[in-house]
């Protein structure tokens, strides 16, 4: 009989989380650590990465270390992979969550702004998959988890470039999964909707926008980073051993319904 509890156990696994200083990355690092993985917490915000690693270790639920890493710099990502392999001899799980959104109409975007978004969101994901995919292929196992967005499939004005980068991640995940599956490596993504993070903080400050976005979900609320971190941990674990090339919606039902719920309730006729 299958031990299902054991499928979620990450004891002895080596995990890297890029973007671990805050938000979804931080929650993912906490989730992986609490399930037993040793977590390498990486972020451009070195103090934040160190704090996350310290929290994991001091909680008594896991072990962790930290590395200063710029997710938009391919040489930094290569150095992070090399450090992990030299220090631990392998990498079982690699998660990347950093993202940038410059909310502007496409006609108002500058070339520099376009490059900033694409270099971090899309090219950064490419570097991450390549640098961590190669050692996973050599060792014959591993799980890569990227962070896409429900904006990969649904859009609103001012989010075209950000959405394009997230749709690109979704397609790269599918492509890379097809290339590394024969080596025992899985590649997936999470697709969050409106989550309370540093990236969405400016929207949260405007009550009318906050309420409007909440109403797009079936729960009429924003999501928490921990709810995405739990999904990341699932995809990283053996519980998802037959899942690859997928983008898991963690969106409160946003993409399942045609706009905000109407507020109508179903009544049952009595006879």
PDB file of C-alpha atoms in Angstrom:
ATOM      1  CA  UNK A   1       0.000   0.000   0.000  1.00  0.00           C
ATOM      2  CA  UNK A   2       1.341   3.429  -0.988  1.00  0.00           C
ATOM      3  CA  UNK A   3       2.538   5.631   1.861  1.00  0.00           C
ATOM      4  CA  UNK A   4       0.944   8.891   0.754  1.00  0.00           C
ATOM      5  CA  UNK A   5       2.328  10.926   3.631  1.00  0.00           C
ATOM      6  CA  UNK A   6       5.823   9.941   2.555  1.00  0.00           C
ATOM      7  CA  UNK A   7       5.210  11.261  -0.959  1.00  0.00           C
ATOM      8  CA  UNK A   8       5.109  14.808   0.446  1.00  0.00           C
ATOM      9  CA  UNK A   9       8.178  14.306   2.653  1.00  0.00           C
ATOM     10  CA  UNK A  10      11.221  16.245   1.393  1.00  0.00           C
ATOM     11  CA  UNK A  11      13.647  15.058   4.067  1.00  0.00           C
ATOM     12  CA  UNK A  12      17.172  14.928   2.690  1.00  0.00           C
ATOM     13  CA  UNK A  13      16.324  16.905  -0.452  1.00  0.00           C
ATOM     14  CA  UNK A  14      18.401  19.899  -1.528  1.00  0.00           C
ATOM     15  CA  UNK A  15      16.223  22.775  -2.724  1.00  0.00           C
ATOM     16  CA  UNK A  16      17.097  26.156  -4.215  1.00  0.00           C
ATOM     17  CA  UNK A  17      14.594  29.007  -4.088  1.00  0.00           C
ATOM     18  CA  UNK A  18      15.419  32.116  -6.101  1.00  0.00           C
ATOM     19  CA  UNK A  19      13.313  35.026  -4.869  1.00  0.00           C
ATOM     20  CA  UNK A  20      13.292  33.779  -1.280  1.00  0.00           C
ATOM     21  CA  UNK A  21      13.471  37.188   0.412  1.00  0.00           C
ATOM     22  CA  UNK A  22       9.748  37.927   0.224  1.00  0.00           C
ATOM     23  CA  UNK A  23       6.331  37.008  -1.096  1.00  0.00           C
ATOM     24  CA  UNK A  24       5.771  33.759  -2.969  1.00  0.00           C
ATOM     25  CA  UNK A  25       9.473  32.887  -2.979  1.00  0.00           C
ATOM     26  CA  UNK A  26       9.734  33.293   0.778  1.00  0.00           C
ATOM     27  CA  UNK A  27       6.595  31.210   1.326  1.00  0.00           C
ATOM     28  CA  UNK A  28       7.940  28.528  -1.022  1.00  0.00           C
ATOM     29  CA  UNK A  29      11.205  28.384   0.911  1.00  0.00           C
ATOM     30  CA  UNK A  30       9.302  28.050   4.194  1.00  0.00           C
ATOM     31  CA  UNK A  31       7.086  25.303   2.764  1.00  0.00           C
ATOM     32  CA  UNK A  32       9.993  23.283   1.396  1.00  0.00           C
ATOM     33  CA  UNK A  33      11.976  23.687   4.600  1.00  0.00           C
ATOM     34  CA  UNK A  34       9.060  22.653   6.799  1.00  0.00           C
ATOM     35  CA  UNK A  35       8.704  19.460   4.766  1.00  0.00           C
ATOM     36  CA  UNK A  36      12.327  18.555   5.426  1.00  0.00           C
ATOM     37  CA  UNK A  37      14.362  19.992   2.559  1.00  0.00           C
ATOM     38  CA  UNK A  38      17.604  21.893   3.050  1.00  0.00           C
ATOM     39  CA  UNK A  39      16.846  25.214   1.357  1.00  0.00           C
ATOM     40  CA  UNK A  40      19.318  27.510  -0.355  1.00  0.00           C
ATOM     41  CA  UNK A  41      17.554  30.881  -0.087  1.00  0.00           C
ATOM     42  CA  UNK A  42      18.681  33.205  -2.876  1.00  0.00           C
ATOM     43  CA  UNK A  43      17.677  36.752  -3.678  1.00  0.00           C
ATOM     44  CA  UNK A  44      19.100  40.082  -4.790  1.00  0.00           C
ATOM     45  CA  UNK A  45      17.910  41.305  -1.394  1.00  0.00           C
ATOM     46  CA  UNK A  46      20.688  39.621   0.590  1.00  0.00           C
ATOM     47  CA  UNK A  47      19.329  40.699   3.968  1.00  0.00           C
ATOM     48  CA  UNK A  48      15.911  39.323   3.106  1.00  0.00           C
ATOM     49  CA  UNK A  49      17.357  36.012   1.904  1.00  0.00           C
ATOM     50  CA  UNK A  50      19.391  35.714   5.084  1.00  0.00           C
ATOM     51  CA  UNK A  51      16.306  36.449   7.199  1.00  0.00           C
ATOM     52  CA  UNK A  52      14.303  33.751   5.425  1.00  0.00           C
ATOM     53  CA  UNK A  53      17.074  31.205   5.916  1.00  0.00           C
ATOM     54  CA  UNK A  54      17.345  32.165   9.574  1.00  0.00           C
ATOM     55  CA  UNK A  55      13.579  31.802  10.060  1.00  0.00           C
ATOM     56  CA  UNK A  56      13.618  28.310   8.563  1.00  0.00           C
ATOM     57  CA  UNK A  57      16.522  27.193  10.710  1.00  0.00           C
ATOM     58  CA  UNK A  58      15.324  28.776  13.951  1.00  0.00           C
ATOM     59  CA  UNK A  59      11.832  27.347  13.521  1.00  0.00           C
ATOM     60  CA  UNK A  60      13.303  23.904  14.016  1.00  0.00           C
ATOM     61  CA  UNK A  61      11.375  22.629  11.002  1.00  0.00           C
ATOM     62  CA  UNK A  62      14.225  22.611   8.518  1.00  0.00           C
ATOM     63  CA  UNK A  63      17.699  23.806   7.592  1.00  0.00           C
ATOM     64  CA  UNK A  64      18.724  26.581   5.250  1.00  0.00           C
ATOM     65  CA  UNK A  65      21.469  28.862   3.984  1.00  0.00           C
ATOM     66  CA  UNK A  66      21.420  31.998   1.862  1.00  0.00           C
ATOM     67  CA  UNK A  67      23.119  33.470  -1.194  1.00  0.00           C
ATOM     68  CA  UNK A  68      22.964  36.942  -2.725  1.00  0.00           C
ATOM     69  CA  UNK A  69      21.767  36.407  -6.317  1.00  0.00           C
ATOM     70  CA  UNK A  70      20.458  38.770  -8.990  1.00  0.00           C
ATOM     71  CA  UNK A  71      17.762  36.844 -10.871  1.00  0.00           C
ATOM     72  CA  UNK A  72      18.202  39.078 -13.926  1.00  0.00           C
ATOM     73  CA  UNK A  73      21.916  38.221 -14.243  1.00  0.00           C
ATOM     74  CA  UNK A  74      22.782  34.925 -15.913  1.00  0.00           C
ATOM     75  CA  UNK A  75      26.233  34.826 -14.341  1.00  0.00           C
ATOM     76  CA  UNK A  76      24.685  35.131 -10.876  1.00  0.00           C
ATOM     77  CA  UNK A  77      22.325  32.233 -11.565  1.00  0.00           C
ATOM     78  CA  UNK A  78      25.222  30.134 -12.863  1.00  0.00           C
ATOM     79  CA  UNK A  79      27.177  30.915  -9.696  1.00  0.00           C
ATOM     80  CA  UNK A  80      24.184  29.909  -7.566  1.00  0.00           C
ATOM     81  CA  UNK A  81      23.942  26.556  -9.332  1.00  0.00           C
ATOM     82  CA  UNK A  82      27.685  25.972  -9.039  1.00  0.00           C
ATOM     83  CA  UNK A  83      27.673  26.832  -5.326  1.00  0.00           C
ATOM     84  CA  UNK A  84      24.828  24.405  -4.669  1.00  0.00           C
ATOM     85  CA  UNK A  85      26.486  21.574  -6.570  1.00  0.00           C
ATOM     86  CA  UNK A  86      29.913  22.118  -5.028  1.00  0.00           C
ATOM     87  CA  UNK A  87      28.492  22.402  -1.511  1.00  0.00           C
ATOM     88  CA  UNK A  88      25.865  19.663  -1.642  1.00  0.00           C
ATOM     89  CA  UNK A  89      26.775  17.506  -4.628  1.00  0.00           C
ATOM     90  CA  UNK A  90      23.330  17.701  -6.189  1.00  0.00           C
ATOM     91  CA  UNK A  91      20.171  19.763  -6.486  1.00  0.00           C
ATOM     92  CA  UNK A  92      16.804  18.020  -6.174  1.00  0.00           C
ATOM     93  CA  UNK A  93      14.433  20.993  -6.347  1.00  0.00           C
ATOM     94  CA  UNK A  94      14.838  24.402  -7.960  1.00  0.00           C
ATOM     95  CA  UNK A  95      12.203  27.124  -7.677  1.00  0.00           C
ATOM     96  CA  UNK A  96      12.283  30.587  -9.267  1.00  0.00           C
ATOM     97  CA  UNK A  97       9.703  33.279  -8.463  1.00  0.00           C
ATOM     98  CA  UNK A  98      11.157  36.791  -9.152  1.00  0.00           C
ATOM     99  CA  UNK A  99       9.125  39.069 -11.400  1.00  0.00           C
ATOM    100  CA  UNK A 100       8.819  42.695 -12.414  1.00  0.00           C
ATOM    101  CA  UNK A 101       5.709  44.456 -13.681  1.00  0.00           C
ATOM    102  CA  UNK A 102       5.780  47.934 -15.155  1.00  0.00           C
ATOM    103  CA  UNK A 103       2.099  48.720 -15.537  1.00  0.00           C
ATOM    104  CA  UNK A 104       1.813  50.845 -18.676  1.00  0.00           C
ATOM    105  CA  UNK A 105       0.052  50.764 -22.008  1.00  0.00           C
ATOM    106  CA  UNK A 106       2.173  49.140 -24.705  1.00  0.00           C
ATOM    107  CA  UNK A 107       2.331  52.368 -26.714  1.00  0.00           C
ATOM    108  CA  UNK A 108       3.827  54.115 -23.671  1.00  0.00           C
ATOM    109  CA  UNK A 109       6.498  51.479 -22.960  1.00  0.00           C
ATOM    110  CA  UNK A 110      10.112  52.452 -23.539  1.00  0.00           C
ATOM    111  CA  UNK A 111      12.669  50.018 -24.907  1.00  0.00           C
ATOM    112  CA  UNK A 112      14.451  50.082 -21.562  1.00  0.00           C
ATOM    113  CA  UNK A 113      11.276  49.214 -19.654  1.00  0.00           C
ATOM    114  CA  UNK A 114      10.516  46.377 -22.039  1.00  0.00           C
ATOM    115  CA  UNK A 115      14.031  45.013 -21.565  1.00  0.00           C
ATOM    116  CA  UNK A 116      13.792  45.278 -17.769  1.00  0.00           C
ATOM    117  CA  UNK A 117      10.622  43.191 -17.653  1.00  0.00           C
ATOM    118  CA  UNK A 118      11.777  40.595 -20.164  1.00  0.00           C
ATOM    119  CA  UNK A 119      15.309  40.284 -18.810  1.00  0.00           C
ATOM    120  CA  UNK A 120      14.064  39.437 -15.326  1.00  0.00           C
ATOM    121  CA  UNK A 121      10.823  37.591 -15.994  1.00  0.00           C
ATOM    122  CA  UNK A 122      11.535  35.646 -19.170  1.00  0.00           C
ATOM    123  CA  UNK A 123      15.270  35.601 -19.753  1.00  0.00           C
ATOM    124  CA  UNK A 124      15.850  35.055 -16.040  1.00  0.00           C
ATOM    125  CA  UNK A 125      13.578  31.999 -16.176  1.00  0.00           C
ATOM    126  CA  UNK A 126      15.501  30.747 -19.214  1.00  0.00           C
ATOM    127  CA  UNK A 127      18.841  31.063 -17.419  1.00  0.00           C
ATOM    128  CA  UNK A 128      17.399  29.364 -14.346  1.00  0.00           C
ATOM    129  CA  UNK A 129      16.013  26.386 -16.255  1.00  0.00           C
ATOM    130  CA  UNK A 130      19.243  25.943 -18.182  1.00  0.00           C
ATOM    131  CA  UNK A 131      21.627  26.242 -15.227  1.00  0.00           C
ATOM    132  CA  UNK A 132      19.653  23.918 -12.955  1.00  0.00           C
ATOM    133  CA  UNK A 133      18.273  21.670 -15.676  1.00  0.00           C
ATOM    134  CA  UNK A 134      21.698  20.476 -16.824  1.00  0.00           C
ATOM    135  CA  UNK A 135      22.824  19.042 -13.447  1.00  0.00           C
ATOM    136  CA  UNK A 136      19.383  17.521 -12.895  1.00  0.00           C
ATOM    137  CA  UNK A 137      19.630  15.773 -16.265  1.00  0.00           C
ATOM    138  CA  UNK A 138      23.050  14.416 -15.343  1.00  0.00           C
ATOM    139  CA  UNK A 139      21.843  13.076 -11.998  1.00  0.00           C
ATOM    140  CA  UNK A 140      18.729  11.599 -13.594  1.00  0.00           C
ATOM    141  CA  UNK A 141      16.133  13.319 -11.416  1.00  0.00           C
ATOM    142  CA  UNK A 142      14.906  16.679 -10.214  1.00  0.00           C
ATOM    143  CA  UNK A 143      11.969  19.057 -10.108  1.00  0.00           C
ATOM    144  CA  UNK A 144      11.947  22.586 -11.505  1.00  0.00           C
ATOM    145  CA  UNK A 145       9.121  24.952 -10.561  1.00  0.00           C
ATOM    146  CA  UNK A 146       8.717  28.365 -12.186  1.00  0.00           C
ATOM    147  CA  UNK A 147       6.255  31.138 -11.443  1.00  0.00           C
ATOM    148  CA  UNK A 148       3.956  32.113 -14.295  1.00  0.00           C
ATOM    149  CA  UNK A 149       0.708  33.996 -13.711  1.00  0.00           C
ATOM    150  CA  UNK A 150      -2.971  33.852 -14.587  1.00  0.00           C
ATOM    151  CA  UNK A 151      -2.027  36.858 -16.731  1.00  0.00           C
ATOM    152  CA  UNK A 152      -0.574  34.295 -19.126  1.00  0.00           C
ATOM    153  CA  UNK A 153      -4.161  33.492 -20.118  1.00  0.00           C
ATOM    154  CA  UNK A 154      -6.268  36.530 -19.191  1.00  0.00           C
ATOM    155  CA  UNK A 155      -5.416  40.181 -19.566  1.00  0.00           C
ATOM    156  CA  UNK A 156      -6.364  43.784 -18.882  1.00  0.00           C
ATOM    157  CA  UNK A 157      -5.017  47.097 -20.222  1.00  0.00           C
ATOM    158  CA  UNK A 158      -1.547  47.990 -19.014  1.00  0.00           C
ATOM    159  CA  UNK A 159      -0.378  44.408 -18.460  1.00  0.00           C
ATOM    160  CA  UNK A 160       0.465  43.355 -22.024  1.00  0.00           C
ATOM    161  CA  UNK A 161       4.239  43.151 -21.633  1.00  0.00           C
ATOM    162  CA  UNK A 162       4.122  41.513 -18.210  1.00  0.00           C
ATOM    163  CA  UNK A 163       1.532  39.042 -19.512  1.00  0.00           C
ATOM    164  CA  UNK A 164       3.685  38.235 -22.533  1.00  0.00           C
ATOM    165  CA  UNK A 165       6.606  37.385 -20.248  1.00  0.00           C
ATOM    166  CA  UNK A 166       4.419  35.111 -18.114  1.00  0.00           C
ATOM    167  CA  UNK A 167       2.917  33.388 -21.152  1.00  0.00           C
ATOM    168  CA  UNK A 168       6.473  32.862 -22.359  1.00  0.00           C
ATOM    169  CA  UNK A 169       7.345  31.125 -19.087  1.00  0.00           C
ATOM    170  CA  UNK A 170       4.336  28.839 -19.450  1.00  0.00           C
ATOM    171  CA  UNK A 171       5.429  27.822 -22.954  1.00  0.00           C
ATOM    172  CA  UNK A 172       9.085  27.373 -21.951  1.00  0.00           C
ATOM    173  CA  UNK A 173       7.951  25.110 -19.124  1.00  0.00           C
ATOM    174  CA  UNK A 174       6.106  22.914 -21.627  1.00  0.00           C
ATOM    175  CA  UNK A 175       9.045  22.922 -24.015  1.00  0.00           C
ATOM    176  CA  UNK A 176      11.666  22.131 -21.403  1.00  0.00           C
ATOM    177  CA  UNK A 177       9.489  19.406 -19.873  1.00  0.00           C
ATOM    178  CA  UNK A 178       9.387  17.713 -23.275  1.00  0.00           C
ATOM    179  CA  UNK A 179      13.175  17.877 -23.519  1.00  0.00           C
ATOM    180  CA  UNK A 180      14.182  16.635 -20.063  1.00  0.00           C
ATOM    181  CA  UNK A 181      11.454  14.131 -19.224  1.00  0.00           C
ATOM    182  CA  UNK A 182      13.500  11.223 -20.540  1.00  0.00           C
ATOM    183  CA  UNK A 183      16.190  12.182 -18.014  1.00  0.00           C
ATOM    184  CA  UNK A 184      13.795  11.898 -15.082  1.00  0.00           C
ATOM    185  CA  UNK A 185      13.405  15.672 -14.647  1.00  0.00           C
ATOM    186  CA  UNK A 186      10.039  17.352 -14.158  1.00  0.00           C
ATOM    187  CA  UNK A 187       9.278  20.979 -15.068  1.00  0.00           C
ATOM    188  CA  UNK A 188       6.136  22.796 -13.950  1.00  0.00           C
ATOM    189  CA  UNK A 189       4.826  26.238 -13.084  1.00  0.00           C
ATOM    190  CA  UNK A 190       2.337  27.834 -10.744  1.00  0.00           C
ATOM    191  CA  UNK A 191      -0.062  30.458 -12.068  1.00  0.00           C
ATOM    192  CA  UNK A 192      -1.189  32.709  -9.193  1.00  0.00           C
ATOM    193  CA  UNK A 193      -3.823  35.403  -9.483  1.00  0.00           C
ATOM    194  CA  UNK A 194      -3.965  38.267  -7.031  1.00  0.00           C
ATOM    195  CA  UNK A 195      -1.661  37.461  -4.111  1.00  0.00           C
ATOM    196  CA  UNK A 196      -0.747  39.829  -1.288  1.00  0.00           C
ATOM    197  CA  UNK A 197       2.952  40.408  -1.994  1.00  0.00           C
ATOM    198  CA  UNK A 198       5.369  43.292  -2.356  1.00  0.00           C
ATOM    199  CA  UNK A 199       4.676  43.322  -6.118  1.00  0.00           C
ATOM    200  CA  UNK A 200       0.950  43.901  -5.596  1.00  0.00           C
ATOM    201  CA  UNK A 201       1.245  46.243  -2.595  1.00  0.00           C
ATOM    202  CA  UNK A 202       0.491  49.411  -4.632  1.00  0.00           C
ATOM    203  CA  UNK A 203      -2.819  47.892  -5.766  1.00  0.00           C
ATOM    204  CA  UNK A 204      -3.763  46.834  -2.269  1.00  0.00           C
ATOM    205  CA  UNK A 205      -3.473  50.434  -1.085  1.00  0.00           C
ATOM    206  CA  UNK A 206      -6.356  51.460  -3.376  1.00  0.00           C
ATOM    207  CA  UNK A 207      -9.469  50.026  -1.770  1.00  0.00           C
ATOM    208  CA  UNK A 208     -11.672  50.137  -4.850  1.00  0.00           C
ATOM    209  CA  UNK A 209      -9.101  48.169  -6.872  1.00  0.00           C
ATOM    210  CA  UNK A 210      -8.506  45.768  -4.006  1.00  0.00           C
ATOM    211  CA  UNK A 211     -12.212  44.981  -3.752  1.00  0.00           C
ATOM    212  CA  UNK A 212     -12.679  44.733  -7.528  1.00  0.00           C
ATOM    213  CA  UNK A 213      -9.875  42.204  -7.869  1.00  0.00           C
ATOM    214  CA  UNK A 214     -11.121  40.216  -4.878  1.00  0.00           C
ATOM    215  CA  UNK A 215     -14.528  39.975  -6.545  1.00  0.00           C
ATOM    216  CA  UNK A 216     -12.971  38.252  -9.572  1.00  0.00           C
ATOM    217  CA  UNK A 217     -12.309  35.172  -7.438  1.00  0.00           C
ATOM    218  CA  UNK A 218     -14.931  32.712  -6.284  1.00  0.00           C
ATOM    219  CA  UNK A 219     -13.848  33.370  -2.679  1.00  0.00           C
ATOM    220  CA  UNK A 220     -14.084  37.178  -2.920  1.00  0.00           C
ATOM    221  CA  UNK A 221     -10.623  37.601  -1.434  1.00  0.00           C
ATOM    222  CA  UNK A 222      -6.963  37.905  -2.347  1.00  0.00           C
ATOM    223  CA  UNK A 223      -4.649  34.930  -1.924  1.00  0.00           C
ATOM    224  CA  UNK A 224      -1.798  34.569   0.530  1.00  0.00           C
ATOM    225  CA  UNK A 225       1.798  33.692  -0.426  1.00  0.00           C
ATOM    226  CA  UNK A 226       1.556  30.547   1.711  1.00  0.00           C
ATOM    227  CA  UNK A 227      -1.248  29.260  -0.516  1.00  0.00           C
ATOM    228  CA  UNK A 228       1.057  29.437  -3.524  1.00  0.00           C
ATOM    229  CA  UNK A 229       4.008  28.098  -1.514  1.00  0.00           C
ATOM    230  CA  UNK A 230       1.973  25.000  -0.682  1.00  0.00           C
ATOM    231  CA  UNK A 231       1.314  24.422  -4.393  1.00  0.00           C
ATOM    232  CA  UNK A 232       5.021  24.829  -5.138  1.00  0.00           C
ATOM    233  CA  UNK A 233       5.873  22.260  -2.458  1.00  0.00           C
ATOM    234  CA  UNK A 234       3.365  19.836  -3.975  1.00  0.00           C
ATOM    235  CA  UNK A 235       4.865  20.172  -7.462  1.00  0.00           C
ATOM    236  CA  UNK A 236       8.355  19.757  -6.006  1.00  0.00           C
ATOM    237  CA  UNK A 237       7.459  16.580  -4.141  1.00  0.00           C
ATOM    238  CA  UNK A 238       7.075  12.977  -5.239  1.00  0.00           C
ATOM    239  CA  UNK A 239       3.323  13.439  -4.792  1.00  0.00           C
ATOM    240  CA  UNK A 240       3.493  15.122  -8.220  1.00  0.00           C
ATOM    241  CA  UNK A 241       5.737  12.450  -9.770  1.00  0.00           C
ATOM    242  CA  UNK A 242       3.520  12.099 -12.861  1.00  0.00           C
ATOM    243  CA  UNK A 243       3.053  15.829 -13.424  1.00  0.00           C
ATOM    244  CA  UNK A 244       5.299  17.686 -15.853  1.00  0.00           C
ATOM    245  CA  UNK A 245       4.799  20.434 -18.407  1.00  0.00           C
ATOM    246  CA  UNK A 246       1.852  21.771 -16.415  1.00  0.00           C
ATOM    247  CA  UNK A 247       0.953  25.207 -15.112  1.00  0.00           C
ATOM    248  CA  UNK A 248      -1.098  24.872 -11.948  1.00  0.00           C
ATOM    249  CA  UNK A 249      -3.651  27.645 -11.434  1.00  0.00           C
ATOM    250  CA  UNK A 250      -3.577  28.999  -7.892  1.00  0.00           C
ATOM    251  CA  UNK A 251      -6.001  31.788  -8.644  1.00  0.00           C
ATOM    252  CA  UNK A 252      -9.041  31.434  -6.418  1.00  0.00           C
ATOM    253  CA  UNK A 253     -11.105  30.461  -9.442  1.00  0.00           C
ATOM    254  CA  UNK A 254     -10.355  33.714 -11.320  1.00  0.00           C
ATOM    255  CA  UNK A 255      -9.787  31.992 -14.678  1.00  0.00           C
ATOM    256  CA  UNK A 256     -12.627  29.501 -14.154  1.00  0.00           C
ATOM    257  CA  UNK A 257     -15.428  32.064 -14.235  1.00  0.00           C
ATOM    258  CA  UNK A 258     -16.475  34.717 -16.729  1.00  0.00           C
ATOM    259  CA  UNK A 259     -15.761  37.820 -14.705  1.00  0.00           C
ATOM    260  CA  UNK A 260     -16.852  38.634 -11.160  1.00  0.00           C
ATOM    261  CA  UNK A 261     -19.674  36.502  -9.686  1.00  0.00           C
ATOM    262  CA  UNK A 262     -23.073  38.144 -10.148  1.00  0.00           C
ATOM    263  CA  UNK A 263     -24.124  37.634  -6.553  1.00  0.00           C
ATOM    264  CA  UNK A 264     -27.133  35.567  -7.601  1.00  0.00           C
ATOM    265  CA  UNK A 265     -27.809  32.537  -5.463  1.00  0.00           C
ATOM    266  CA  UNK A 266     -29.520  29.375  -6.526  1.00  0.00           C
ATOM    267  CA  UNK A 267     -32.785  28.561  -4.824  1.00  0.00           C
ATOM    268  CA  UNK A 268     -34.393  25.175  -4.604  1.00  0.00           C
ATOM    269  CA  UNK A 269     -38.104  25.038  -5.309  1.00  0.00           C
ATOM    270  CA  UNK A 270     -40.173  23.272  -2.707  1.00  0.00           C
ATOM    271  CA  UNK A 271     -42.886  20.832  -3.681  1.00  0.00           C
TER     272      UNK A 271
END
